[in-house]
Coordinates of C-alpha atoms and ligand atoms in Angstrom, one line a residue:
M292 CA -50.4 75.7 -55.5
D293 CA -48.4 75.7 -58.8
K294 CA -45.9 78.2 -57.2
K295 CA -45.6 76.0 -54.1
I296 CA -44.9 72.9 -56.2
E297 CA -42.3 74.9 -58.2
A298 CA -40.7 76.0 -54.9
L299 CA -40.5 72.4 -53.8
Q300 CA -39.1 71.3 -57.1
N301 CA -36.4 74.0 -56.9
R302 CA -35.3 72.8 -53.5
L303 CA -35.2 69.2 -54.6
D304 CA -33.2 70.1 -57.8
Q305 CA -30.8 72.1 -55.6
A306 CA -30.5 69.2 -53.2
R307 CA -29.8 66.7 -56.0
L308 CA -26.9 68.8 -57.2
G309 CA -25.1 68.3 -53.8
G310 CA -22.0 70.4 -53.7
G311 CA -22.4 71.6 -57.3
Q312 CA -21.4 70.6 -60.8
A313 CA -17.7 71.5 -60.4
R314 CA -17.3 69.2 -57.4
I315 CA -19.3 66.4 -59.2
D316 CA -16.9 66.8 -62.2
K317 CA -14.0 66.5 -59.8
Q318 CA -15.4 63.3 -58.3
H319 CA -15.8 61.9 -61.8
R320 CA -12.3 62.9 -62.8
Q321 CA -11.1 60.8 -59.8
K322 CA -13.0 57.8 -61.3
K323 CA -15.5 57.9 -58.5
L324 CA -19.3 58.0 -58.8
T325 CA -21.3 60.4 -56.8
A326 CA -23.4 59.3 -53.8
R327 CA -26.6 59.4 -55.8
E328 CA -25.1 57.6 -58.8
R329 CA -23.9 54.9 -56.4
I330 CA -27.3 54.4 -54.9
R331 CA -29.0 54.4 -58.3
Y332 CA -26.6 51.6 -59.5
L333 CA -26.8 49.6 -56.2
L334 CA -30.5 49.4 -55.9
D335 CA -33.2 47.9 -58.2
P336 CA -34.2 50.5 -60.8
A337 CA -36.5 53.2 -59.5
S338 CA -36.8 51.6 -56.1
F339 CA -35.0 54.2 -54.0
E340 CA -37.0 56.3 -51.6
E341 CA -34.9 59.1 -50.1
L342 CA -35.4 60.3 -46.6
G343 CA -34.1 63.6 -45.2
I344 CA -33.2 65.2 -48.5
L345 CA -34.0 68.7 -47.2
V346 CA -32.1 68.4 -43.9
T347 CA -29.4 71.0 -43.3
H348 CA -26.8 71.4 -40.7
R349 CA -27.3 73.8 -37.7
A350 CA -23.7 75.0 -37.3
T351 CA -23.1 78.7 -37.2
E352 CA -19.4 78.9 -36.4
F353 CA -16.7 79.7 -39.0
G354 CA -19.2 81.1 -41.5
M355 CA -21.1 77.8 -41.7
D356 CA -24.4 79.6 -41.4
Q357 CA -23.7 81.0 -44.8
Q358 CA -23.0 77.6 -46.3
Q359 CA -26.1 75.5 -46.2
V360 CA -26.4 72.5 -48.5
Y361 CA -29.5 70.3 -48.5
G362 CA -28.8 66.8 -47.4
D363 CA -25.7 67.8 -45.4
G364 CA -23.4 65.4 -47.2
V365 CA -25.2 62.2 -46.9
V366 CA -27.9 60.6 -48.9
T367 CA -30.1 58.3 -46.9
G368 CA -33.1 56.1 -47.7
Y369 CA -34.4 52.7 -48.6
G370 CA -35.0 50.6 -51.7
T371 CA -34.7 47.0 -52.9
I372 CA -31.9 44.8 -54.1
G373 CA -33.1 41.7 -55.9
G374 CA -36.6 42.7 -54.7
R375 CA -35.6 42.6 -51.0
L376 CA -35.7 45.7 -48.8
V377 CA -32.4 47.4 -47.8
Y378 CA -31.5 50.6 -46.0
V379 CA -28.7 52.6 -47.5
F380 CA -26.7 55.7 -46.8
A381 CA -24.1 57.2 -49.1
Q382 CA -21.8 60.0 -48.1
D383 CA -21.6 62.8 -50.6
F384 CA -18.0 63.9 -50.9
T385 CA -19.1 66.9 -53.0
V386 CA -20.7 68.4 -49.8
F387 CA -18.0 69.5 -47.3
G388 CA -16.0 66.5 -48.3
G389 CA -18.7 64.1 -47.1
S390 CA -17.6 65.1 -43.6
L391 CA -19.7 64.1 -40.7
S392 CA -21.6 66.8 -38.8
E393 CA -24.1 66.4 -36.0
T394 CA -27.0 66.5 -38.5
H395 CA -25.3 64.1 -41.0
A396 CA -24.9 61.6 -38.1
E397 CA -28.5 62.1 -37.1
K398 CA -29.6 61.1 -40.6
I399 CA -27.5 57.9 -40.5
C400 CA -28.8 57.1 -37.0
K401 CA -32.4 57.5 -38.0
L402 CA -31.8 55.1 -40.9
M403 CA -30.1 52.6 -38.6
D404 CA -33.0 52.7 -36.2
L405 CA -35.5 52.1 -39.0
A406 CA -33.4 49.2 -40.4
V407 CA -33.3 47.5 -37.0
K408 CA -37.0 48.1 -36.3
V409 CA -38.0 46.7 -39.7
G410 CA -35.4 44.0 -39.8
A411 CA -33.6 44.8 -43.0
P412 CA -29.9 45.0 -43.9
L413 CA -28.0 48.3 -43.6
I414 CA -25.5 49.3 -46.3
G415 CA -23.1 52.2 -45.8
L416 CA -21.3 53.7 -48.8
N417 CA -18.4 55.6 -47.1
D418 CA -16.7 58.6 -48.8
S419 CA -15.8 61.2 -46.2
G420 CA -13.1 63.5 -44.9
G421 CA -14.1 62.4 -41.4
A422 CA -15.4 64.5 -38.5
R423 CA -16.7 67.9 -39.7
I424 CA -13.9 70.0 -38.4
Q425 CA -16.1 73.1 -37.9
E426 CA -18.4 71.2 -35.5
G427 CA -15.9 69.9 -33.0
V428 CA -17.3 67.6 -30.4
R429 CA -20.7 67.6 -31.9
S430 CA -19.3 65.7 -34.8
L431 CA -17.4 63.3 -32.5
G432 CA -20.6 62.7 -30.6
G433 CA -22.3 61.9 -33.9
Y434 CA -19.8 59.3 -34.7
A435 CA -20.2 57.7 -31.3
D436 CA -24.0 57.7 -31.8
I437 CA -23.4 55.6 -34.9
F438 CA -20.9 53.3 -33.3
Y439 CA -23.3 52.5 -30.5
R440 CA -26.0 51.7 -33.0
N441 CA -23.6 49.5 -35.0
V442 CA -23.1 47.4 -31.9
Q443 CA -26.8 47.3 -31.0
A444 CA -27.6 46.1 -34.6
S445 CA -24.8 43.6 -34.7
G446 CA -26.2 40.1 -35.0
V447 CA -29.7 41.5 -35.6
I448 CA -29.4 42.8 -39.2
P449 CA -26.6 42.3 -41.6
Q450 CA -24.5 45.5 -41.9
L451 CA -22.3 46.0 -44.9
S452 CA -19.8 48.8 -45.5
A453 CA -18.2 49.9 -48.8
I454 CA -15.2 52.2 -48.6
M455 CA -15.3 54.3 -51.7
G456 CA -13.1 57.2 -50.8
P457 CA -11.2 58.4 -47.7
C458 CA -12.0 56.9 -44.4
A459 CA -9.8 58.2 -41.6
G460 CA -9.5 58.7 -37.9
G461 CA -12.1 57.3 -35.6
A462 CA -14.4 57.1 -38.7
V463 CA -12.9 53.7 -39.5
Y464 CA -14.5 52.3 -36.4
S465 CA -18.1 52.3 -37.7
P466 CA -17.2 50.1 -40.7
A467 CA -15.0 48.0 -38.5
M468 CA -18.0 47.1 -36.4
T469 CA -20.1 46.1 -39.4
D470 CA -20.1 42.6 -40.7
F471 CA -18.2 43.0 -44.0
I472 CA -16.0 45.7 -45.5
F473 CA -15.7 46.1 -49.2
M474 CA -13.0 48.5 -50.6
V475 CA -12.4 50.0 -54.0
E476 CA -8.9 49.7 -55.3
G477 CA -6.9 52.9 -55.9
T478 CA -9.6 55.4 -54.7
S479 CA -10.3 54.3 -51.1
Y480 CA -8.3 54.1 -48.0
M481 CA -8.8 53.5 -44.3
F482 CA -6.4 54.4 -41.4
V483 CA -6.6 55.6 -37.9
T484 CA -3.9 58.3 -38.5
G485 CA -2.8 59.4 -42.0
P486 CA 0.7 59.5 -43.5
N487 CA 1.5 63.0 -42.1
V488 CA 0.8 62.0 -38.5
V489 CA 2.7 58.8 -39.0
K490 CA 5.7 60.8 -40.2
T491 CA 5.6 63.1 -37.2
V492 CA 5.2 60.4 -34.6
T493 CA 7.2 57.5 -35.9
N494 CA 9.3 59.2 -38.7
E495 CA 8.1 56.6 -41.1
T496 CA 7.4 57.7 -44.7
V497 CA 4.5 55.9 -46.2
S498 CA 1.9 56.7 -48.8
S499 CA -1.9 56.6 -48.2
E500 CA -2.2 53.7 -50.5
E501 CA 0.5 51.7 -48.7
L502 CA -0.7 52.6 -45.3
G503 CA -4.4 51.9 -45.8
G504 CA -5.3 51.2 -49.4
A505 CA -7.5 48.3 -50.5
S506 CA -4.7 45.8 -51.1
T507 CA -3.0 46.6 -47.8
H508 CA -6.3 45.8 -46.0
A509 CA -7.1 42.8 -48.1
V510 CA -3.7 41.2 -47.8
K511 CA -1.9 42.5 -44.7
S512 CA -4.4 43.6 -42.1
G513 CA -7.5 41.6 -43.1
V514 CA -9.6 44.7 -42.4
A515 CA -11.1 44.5 -45.9
H516 CA -13.1 41.3 -46.8
R517 CA -13.3 42.0 -50.5
T518 CA -11.8 44.5 -52.9
A519 CA -13.0 45.6 -56.4
P520 CA -11.3 47.5 -59.2
N521 CA -13.9 50.3 -59.3
D522 CA -17.1 51.7 -57.8
V523 CA -19.4 49.7 -60.1
A524 CA -17.7 46.4 -59.4
C525 CA -17.8 47.1 -55.7
L526 CA -21.5 47.8 -55.8
D527 CA -22.0 44.5 -57.8
E528 CA -20.3 42.7 -55.0
L529 CA -22.6 44.2 -52.4
R530 CA -25.6 43.0 -54.4
A531 CA -24.0 39.5 -54.7
V532 CA -23.3 39.0 -51.0
L533 CA -26.8 40.0 -50.0
S534 CA -28.1 37.1 -52.1
Y535 CA -26.7 34.7 -49.4
L536 CA -27.9 36.6 -46.4
P537 CA -31.3 36.7 -44.6
Q538 CA -32.9 40.0 -43.9
N539 CA -32.3 39.6 -40.1
N540 CA -31.5 37.1 -37.4
R541 CA -35.1 35.8 -37.2
E542 CA -35.1 34.6 -40.8
K543 CA -33.5 31.9 -42.8
P544 CA -31.2 32.8 -45.7
P545 CA -32.9 32.9 -49.1
S546 CA -32.9 29.8 -51.3
V547 CA -32.8 29.8 -55.0
P548 CA -34.5 27.0 -57.0
F549 CA -32.1 24.2 -57.8
P550 CA -33.4 21.0 -59.4
L551 CA -31.6 18.0 -57.9
G552 CA -30.5 14.9 -59.7
E553 CA -28.2 12.0 -58.7
E554 CA -25.6 14.5 -57.5
W555 CA -22.5 12.4 -57.7
S556 CA -19.2 14.4 -57.5
E557 CA -17.0 12.5 -59.8
S558 CA -14.4 15.3 -59.9
L559 CA -13.5 14.6 -56.2
T560 CA -12.2 11.1 -56.8
G561 CA -8.4 11.1 -56.9
L562 CA -8.1 14.7 -55.8
V563 CA -6.2 13.9 -52.6
P564 CA -2.6 12.9 -53.6
E565 CA -1.1 9.6 -52.4
N566 CA 1.8 11.4 -50.8
P567 CA 0.5 12.9 -47.5
N568 CA 2.8 15.9 -47.9
Q569 CA 1.9 16.8 -51.4
P570 CA -0.4 19.8 -51.6
Y571 CA -3.7 20.0 -53.5
D572 CA -6.2 22.8 -54.0
M573 CA -9.0 22.6 -51.4
K574 CA -11.0 25.0 -53.6
Q575 CA -11.4 22.1 -56.1
V576 CA -13.0 20.1 -53.3
I577 CA -15.3 23.0 -52.6
E578 CA -16.2 23.4 -56.2
G579 CA -16.9 19.6 -56.4
I580 CA -19.4 19.9 -53.6
I581 CA -21.3 23.1 -54.0
D582 CA -23.7 24.3 -56.7
P583 CA -21.8 25.4 -59.7
E584 CA -20.3 28.9 -59.5
S585 CA -22.0 29.6 -56.2
F586 CA -18.8 30.3 -54.2
F587 CA -18.4 33.9 -52.8
E588 CA -15.1 34.0 -51.1
I589 CA -14.6 36.2 -48.0
H590 CA -11.0 37.3 -47.2
R591 CA -9.6 35.6 -50.3
D592 CA -6.1 37.2 -50.0
Y593 CA -5.8 37.3 -46.2
A594 CA -4.5 34.2 -44.3
D595 CA -4.9 32.0 -47.3
N596 CA -4.1 28.9 -45.4
M597 CA -7.8 29.1 -44.5
I598 CA -10.6 29.5 -46.9
T599 CA -13.9 31.1 -45.9
G600 CA -16.9 32.0 -48.0
F601 CA -20.5 31.6 -48.8
A602 CA -21.8 29.0 -51.2
R603 CA -25.1 27.3 -52.1
L604 CA -25.9 23.6 -51.7
G605 CA -29.1 22.6 -53.5
G606 CA -29.9 26.3 -53.8
K607 CA -29.6 26.9 -50.1
P608 CA -26.8 29.2 -48.7
I609 CA -24.1 27.7 -46.5
G610 CA -20.9 29.0 -45.0
V611 CA -17.7 27.1 -45.9
I612 CA -14.6 27.0 -43.7
A613 CA -11.7 25.0 -45.1
N614 CA -8.0 24.5 -44.5
Q615 CA -6.0 25.1 -47.7
P616 CA -3.1 22.6 -48.1
L617 CA -1.7 24.9 -50.9
A618 CA -0.7 27.6 -48.4
L619 CA 1.5 26.7 -45.4
A620 CA 0.2 23.1 -45.7
G621 CA -3.2 24.4 -44.4
V622 CA -1.7 24.9 -40.9
L623 CA -3.7 26.8 -38.3
D624 CA -2.1 30.1 -37.2
S625 CA -3.3 33.2 -35.5
D626 CA -4.6 35.0 -38.6
S627 CA -6.3 32.0 -40.1
S628 CA -7.9 31.2 -36.7
R629 CA -9.3 34.7 -36.3
K630 CA -10.5 34.8 -39.9
A631 CA -12.4 31.6 -39.5
A632 CA -13.7 32.5 -36.1
R633 CA -15.2 35.8 -37.3
F634 CA -16.8 34.1 -40.2
T635 CA -18.2 31.4 -38.0
R636 CA -19.8 34.0 -35.7
F637 CA -21.4 35.8 -38.7
C638 CA -22.9 32.6 -40.0
D639 CA -24.1 31.6 -36.6
S640 CA -25.7 35.0 -36.0
F641 CA -27.7 34.8 -39.3
N642 CA -28.7 31.1 -39.4
I643 CA -26.3 30.1 -42.2
P644 CA -25.3 26.4 -41.8
L645 CA -21.6 25.6 -41.7
L646 CA -19.6 23.2 -43.7
V647 CA -16.1 22.6 -42.4
L648 CA -13.5 20.9 -44.6
V649 CA -10.5 19.6 -42.8
D650 CA -6.9 19.0 -43.9
V651 CA -4.8 20.4 -41.1
P652 CA -1.3 19.4 -39.9
G653 CA -1.8 21.2 -36.6
F654 CA -1.0 24.7 -35.2
L655 CA 2.0 26.6 -36.6
P656 CA 5.0 26.3 -34.2
G657 CA 7.5 29.1 -33.4
T658 CA 8.2 32.2 -31.4
D659 CA 6.4 34.5 -33.9
Q660 CA 3.1 32.7 -33.4
E661 CA 3.6 32.2 -29.6
W662 CA 4.6 35.7 -28.9
H663 CA 1.7 37.1 -30.9
G664 CA -0.8 35.0 -28.9
I665 CA -1.7 32.0 -31.0
I666 CA -3.0 30.4 -27.8
V667 CA -5.7 33.1 -27.6
H668 CA -6.2 33.4 -31.3
G669 CA -6.6 29.7 -31.8
A670 CA -9.0 29.7 -28.9
K671 CA -11.2 32.1 -30.8
L672 CA -11.9 29.6 -33.4
L673 CA -12.4 26.8 -30.9
Y674 CA -14.8 29.0 -29.0
A675 CA -16.7 30.3 -32.0
L676 CA -17.4 26.9 -33.4
S677 CA -18.2 25.4 -30.0
E678 CA -20.9 28.1 -29.4
A679 CA -22.4 27.9 -32.9
T680 CA -25.8 26.4 -33.0
V681 CA -26.5 26.4 -36.7
P682 CA -26.3 23.0 -38.5
R683 CA -22.7 22.0 -38.6
I684 CA -21.1 19.3 -40.8
T685 CA -17.5 18.4 -41.0
L686 CA -15.6 16.5 -43.7
I687 CA -12.0 15.4 -43.1
T688 CA -10.3 15.0 -46.5
R689 CA -6.8 14.1 -45.2
K690 CA -5.0 15.3 -42.1
A691 CA -6.7 16.1 -38.8
Y692 CA -3.8 16.3 -36.4
G693 CA -3.5 17.3 -32.8
G694 CA -5.4 20.1 -31.3
A695 CA -6.4 21.2 -34.7
Y696 CA -8.5 18.0 -35.0
D697 CA -10.5 19.2 -32.0
V698 CA -10.8 22.8 -33.2
M699 CA -11.9 22.1 -36.8
N700 CA -15.5 21.3 -35.9
S701 CA -15.0 18.0 -34.3
K702 CA -17.9 16.0 -33.0
H703 CA -16.7 16.8 -29.5
I704 CA -17.3 20.5 -29.8
G705 CA -20.8 20.1 -31.2
A706 CA -20.7 19.3 -34.9
D707 CA -23.8 17.5 -36.0
L708 CA -22.5 15.2 -38.7
N709 CA -18.8 14.2 -39.1
Y710 CA -17.6 12.6 -42.3
A711 CA -14.2 11.5 -43.4
W712 CA -12.8 10.3 -46.7
P713 CA -10.8 7.0 -46.7
S714 CA -7.7 9.2 -47.2
A715 CA -8.3 10.8 -43.7
E716 CA -5.6 10.6 -41.1
I717 CA -6.7 11.4 -37.6
A718 CA -3.9 11.4 -35.1
V719 CA -2.0 13.3 -32.5
M720 CA 0.7 14.1 -35.1
G721 CA 2.2 12.8 -38.3
A722 CA 3.6 9.3 -38.3
K723 CA 7.3 10.4 -38.6
G724 CA 7.1 12.9 -35.7
A725 CA 5.2 10.5 -33.6
S726 CA 7.6 7.6 -34.2
E727 CA 10.6 9.8 -33.4
I728 CA 9.1 10.5 -30.0
I729 CA 7.6 7.3 -28.8
F730 CA 10.1 4.9 -30.4
R731 CA 13.2 7.2 -29.8
K732 CA 15.0 4.6 -27.7
E733 CA 14.4 1.7 -30.0
I734 CA 15.4 3.7 -33.1
A735 CA 18.6 5.0 -31.4
E736 CA 19.6 1.5 -30.4
A737 CA 18.9 -0.1 -33.7
D738 CA 21.7 -1.2 -36.1
D739 CA 20.1 0.8 -38.8
P740 CA 18.2 3.7 -37.2
Q741 CA 16.9 4.9 -40.5
A742 CA 15.3 1.6 -41.4
K743 CA 14.0 1.3 -37.8
L744 CA 12.4 4.7 -38.1
A745 CA 10.7 3.7 -41.4
E746 CA 9.5 0.5 -39.9
K747 CA 8.0 2.3 -36.8
E748 CA 6.5 5.0 -39.0
A749 CA 4.7 2.4 -41.0
E750 CA 3.5 0.7 -37.8
Y751 CA 2.2 4.0 -36.4
A752 CA 0.6 5.0 -39.7
Q753 CA -1.1 1.6 -39.9
A754 CA -2.6 2.3 -36.5
F755 CA -3.5 5.9 -36.7
A756 CA -3.1 7.4 -40.2
N757 CA -6.6 6.5 -41.2
P758 CA -10.2 7.4 -40.1
Y759 CA -11.1 4.1 -38.7
G760 CA -10.1 4.6 -35.1
A761 CA -12.2 7.7 -35.0
A762 CA -15.1 5.9 -36.8
Q763 CA -15.0 3.0 -34.3
R764 CA -15.4 5.5 -31.5
G765 CA -18.3 7.3 -33.3
F766 CA -16.3 10.5 -33.6
I767 CA -16.7 10.1 -37.3
D768 CA -20.3 9.2 -38.3
E769 CA -19.4 7.7 -41.6
V770 CA -16.4 7.2 -43.9
I771 CA -17.6 8.2 -47.3
L772 CA -16.4 8.0 -50.8
P773 CA -15.4 11.3 -52.4
R774 CA -17.9 10.8 -55.2
E775 CA -20.9 10.6 -52.8
T776 CA -19.9 13.7 -50.8
R777 CA -22.3 16.1 -52.3
R778 CA -25.2 13.7 -51.9
K779 CA -24.3 13.1 -48.3
L780 CA -24.0 16.8 -47.5
L781 CA -27.3 17.6 -49.3
R782 CA -29.1 15.0 -47.2
G783 CA -27.2 15.9 -44.1
F784 CA -28.1 19.6 -44.2
A785 CA -31.7 18.8 -45.1
S786 CA -31.9 16.6 -42.1
L787 CA -30.6 19.3 -39.8
E788 CA -32.9 22.1 -41.1
H789 CA -35.0 22.2 -38.0
K790 CA -32.1 21.8 -35.5
E791 CA -32.7 23.6 -32.2
V792 CA -30.2 24.0 -29.4
P793 CA -31.4 25.3 -26.0
Q794 CA -29.1 28.1 -24.7
P795 CA -27.9 28.3 -21.1
R796 CA -29.0 31.4 -19.2
R797 CA -26.2 33.9 -19.1
K798 CA -25.6 37.5 -20.2
H799 CA -23.1 36.5 -22.8
G800 CA -20.0 34.3 -23.0
N801 CA -16.5 35.7 -22.8
I802 CA -14.9 34.8 -26.1
P803 CA -11.1 35.1 -25.8
L804 CA -10.8 38.4 -27.7
Ligands
LIG163 C1 -14.9 69.8 -43.0 C2 -13.9 69.0 -44.9 C3 -13.3 68.0 -44.2 C4 -13.6 67.9 -42.8 C5 -12.7 67.8 -46.2 N1 -13.4 68.9 -46.1 N2 -12.5 67.2 -45.0 N3 -14.7 69.9 -44.3 N4 -14.4 68.8 -42.3 N5 -13.1 66.9 -42.1 C6 -13.8 69.7 -47.3 C7 -12.6 70.5 -47.8 O1 -12.5 71.7 -47.1 C8 -13.1 70.8 -49.2 O2 -14.0 71.9 -49.3 C9 -13.8 69.5 -49.6 O3 -14.2 68.9 -48.3 C10 -13.0 68.5 -50.4 O4 -11.7 68.4 -49.7 P1 -10.4 68.4 -50.5 O5 -9.3 68.6 -49.4 O6 -10.4 69.5 -51.5 O7 -10.3 67.0 -51.2 P2 -9.1 66.1 -51.4 O8 -7.9 66.9 -52.0 O9 -9.6 65.0 -52.3 O10 -8.6 65.6 -50.0 C11 -9.5 64.8 -49.2 C12 -9.0 64.6 -47.8 C13 -8.7 66.0 -47.2 C14 -7.7 63.8 -47.8 C15 -10.1 63.8 -47.0 O11 -9.9 66.8 -47.4 C16 -8.5 65.9 -45.7 O12 -7.3 65.6 -45.3 N6 -9.5 66.3 -44.9 C17 -9.3 66.3 -43.5 C18 -9.3 64.9 -43.0 C19 -9.3 64.9 -41.5 O13 -8.3 65.2 -40.8 N7 -10.5 64.7 -40.9 C20 -10.6 64.6 -39.5 C21 -10.1 63.2 -39.1 S1 -10.4 62.9 -37.5 P3 -14.2 72.8 -50.5 O14 -15.2 73.8 -50.1 O15 -12.8 73.3 -50.8 O16 -14.6 71.9 -51.6 C22 -11.8 62.2 -37.4 C23 -12.2 61.9 -36.0 C24 -13.4 61.0 -36.0 O17 -12.5 62.0 -38.3 C25 -13.5 60.6 -34.6 C26 -14.6 59.6 -34.4 C27 -14.5 59.0 -33.1

């Protein structure tokens, strides 16, 4: 028996060395942790149970039968984060560059199947040269097996992807179908075709970093939801986001104890400037409402005229969607609509109530927006909010103009509670634009057109640039003081906790993708 135990131990030791010390050293020189180091850091101490450590590939071509490495380039298993079960795979770049073989894919698929059956989040730590070139179509099939499972698991368990090295070709599509993508700055990249192919096909010269590095995807494409300066910080972010998420779509998100007092939000008084065109920081409104330091922003650097993120209110997770008057006056455009729509759908899938803060002057006009389909992109947000059945509360802080009033979680599209501050202006458009259209003739014929315009503007503002017309109709449930906002929202969400909405019978809706 001793000999047998020793033989097992030898195999396990060999497996844990992956592609060998030299390749581990290379990984460290590149400021990257190894797959096992990443898992060890990510999970609670000593909680990892590895599955499939002795698996090897079955390829024989190109001398592969002479190159067997236990684990086949991916470490898979389960453990806990903050005491809660998660399934995790980490590609091991030291073994065939973390490339995906048929066997490597089977290990990931087995893990995904378990995660769905058990109802626990799946985390993928990606660091791979893509399809295992020696295995041809078997490797492509392996990717597709994973893609298929990503889709089946979507909306059932949270799926998180960290990109911690290369991620190229069709390999990017598994992370793209998960809920959130985290990237490490400087050492990770994602693209469908790399710089060499780009050069050949389009004659463009571009570096990997510029084409698909973390900042490119965080700022320009919106593919990445968060970036971190190094592996450890990225793994910290994964742990942090999980604290807002339920284990699966049948559970509520986890609360943390939060003793409540009077809950006045004095910092909110006077935050909205007198001048309706003067910007202010909506993040200060968010901070004045939520539990201290509980905001976890999603897509911070992408479409920053819209803010999306998780927060806690009285210890309970909520999703926050807010126009940001500091950027493009908080206007709705294609990117910000898509950003908020995707976030809405995530929250709705996983029972996370939504708070929508509104200060929006309308949709962004112009050929650029129209030609890139703002009609369809704006419709995504309208659709996503309309179909969301989680508790939904709206607060209009200032402008709610035009179609954007409807879209931003209005009562008409199913919001449960709609509040406005006294500074709210709910109208088809701003007073100046409105007066120029409906009083054009009167203004043109006046002795002093400027004075007439000002007079008409004031008249229009008196009638519509306030929340009272909407409140009279019941489109706004209550006009509230800024300082009582947090109290109202705490009570509002508490009242909606057992909300239920019967669903019509259909296969699925047809969101304007
Ligand atoms: C097999 C691979 C591999 C791959 C890397 N390796 N990629 N083995 N299949 N796809 C091996 C290398 O041979 C090397 O082995 C080790 O991994 C480390 O690779 P290096 O090149 O030394 O590392 P580095 O210089 O850091 O460069 C990393 C890299 C480069 C940029 C990822 O390896 C690379 O360009 N690889 C090929 C990428 C690619 O074209 N993949 C296919 C994409 S298409 P040794 O033994 O020397 O350590 C695709 C389709 C998916 O993925 C479709 C899904 C639908």
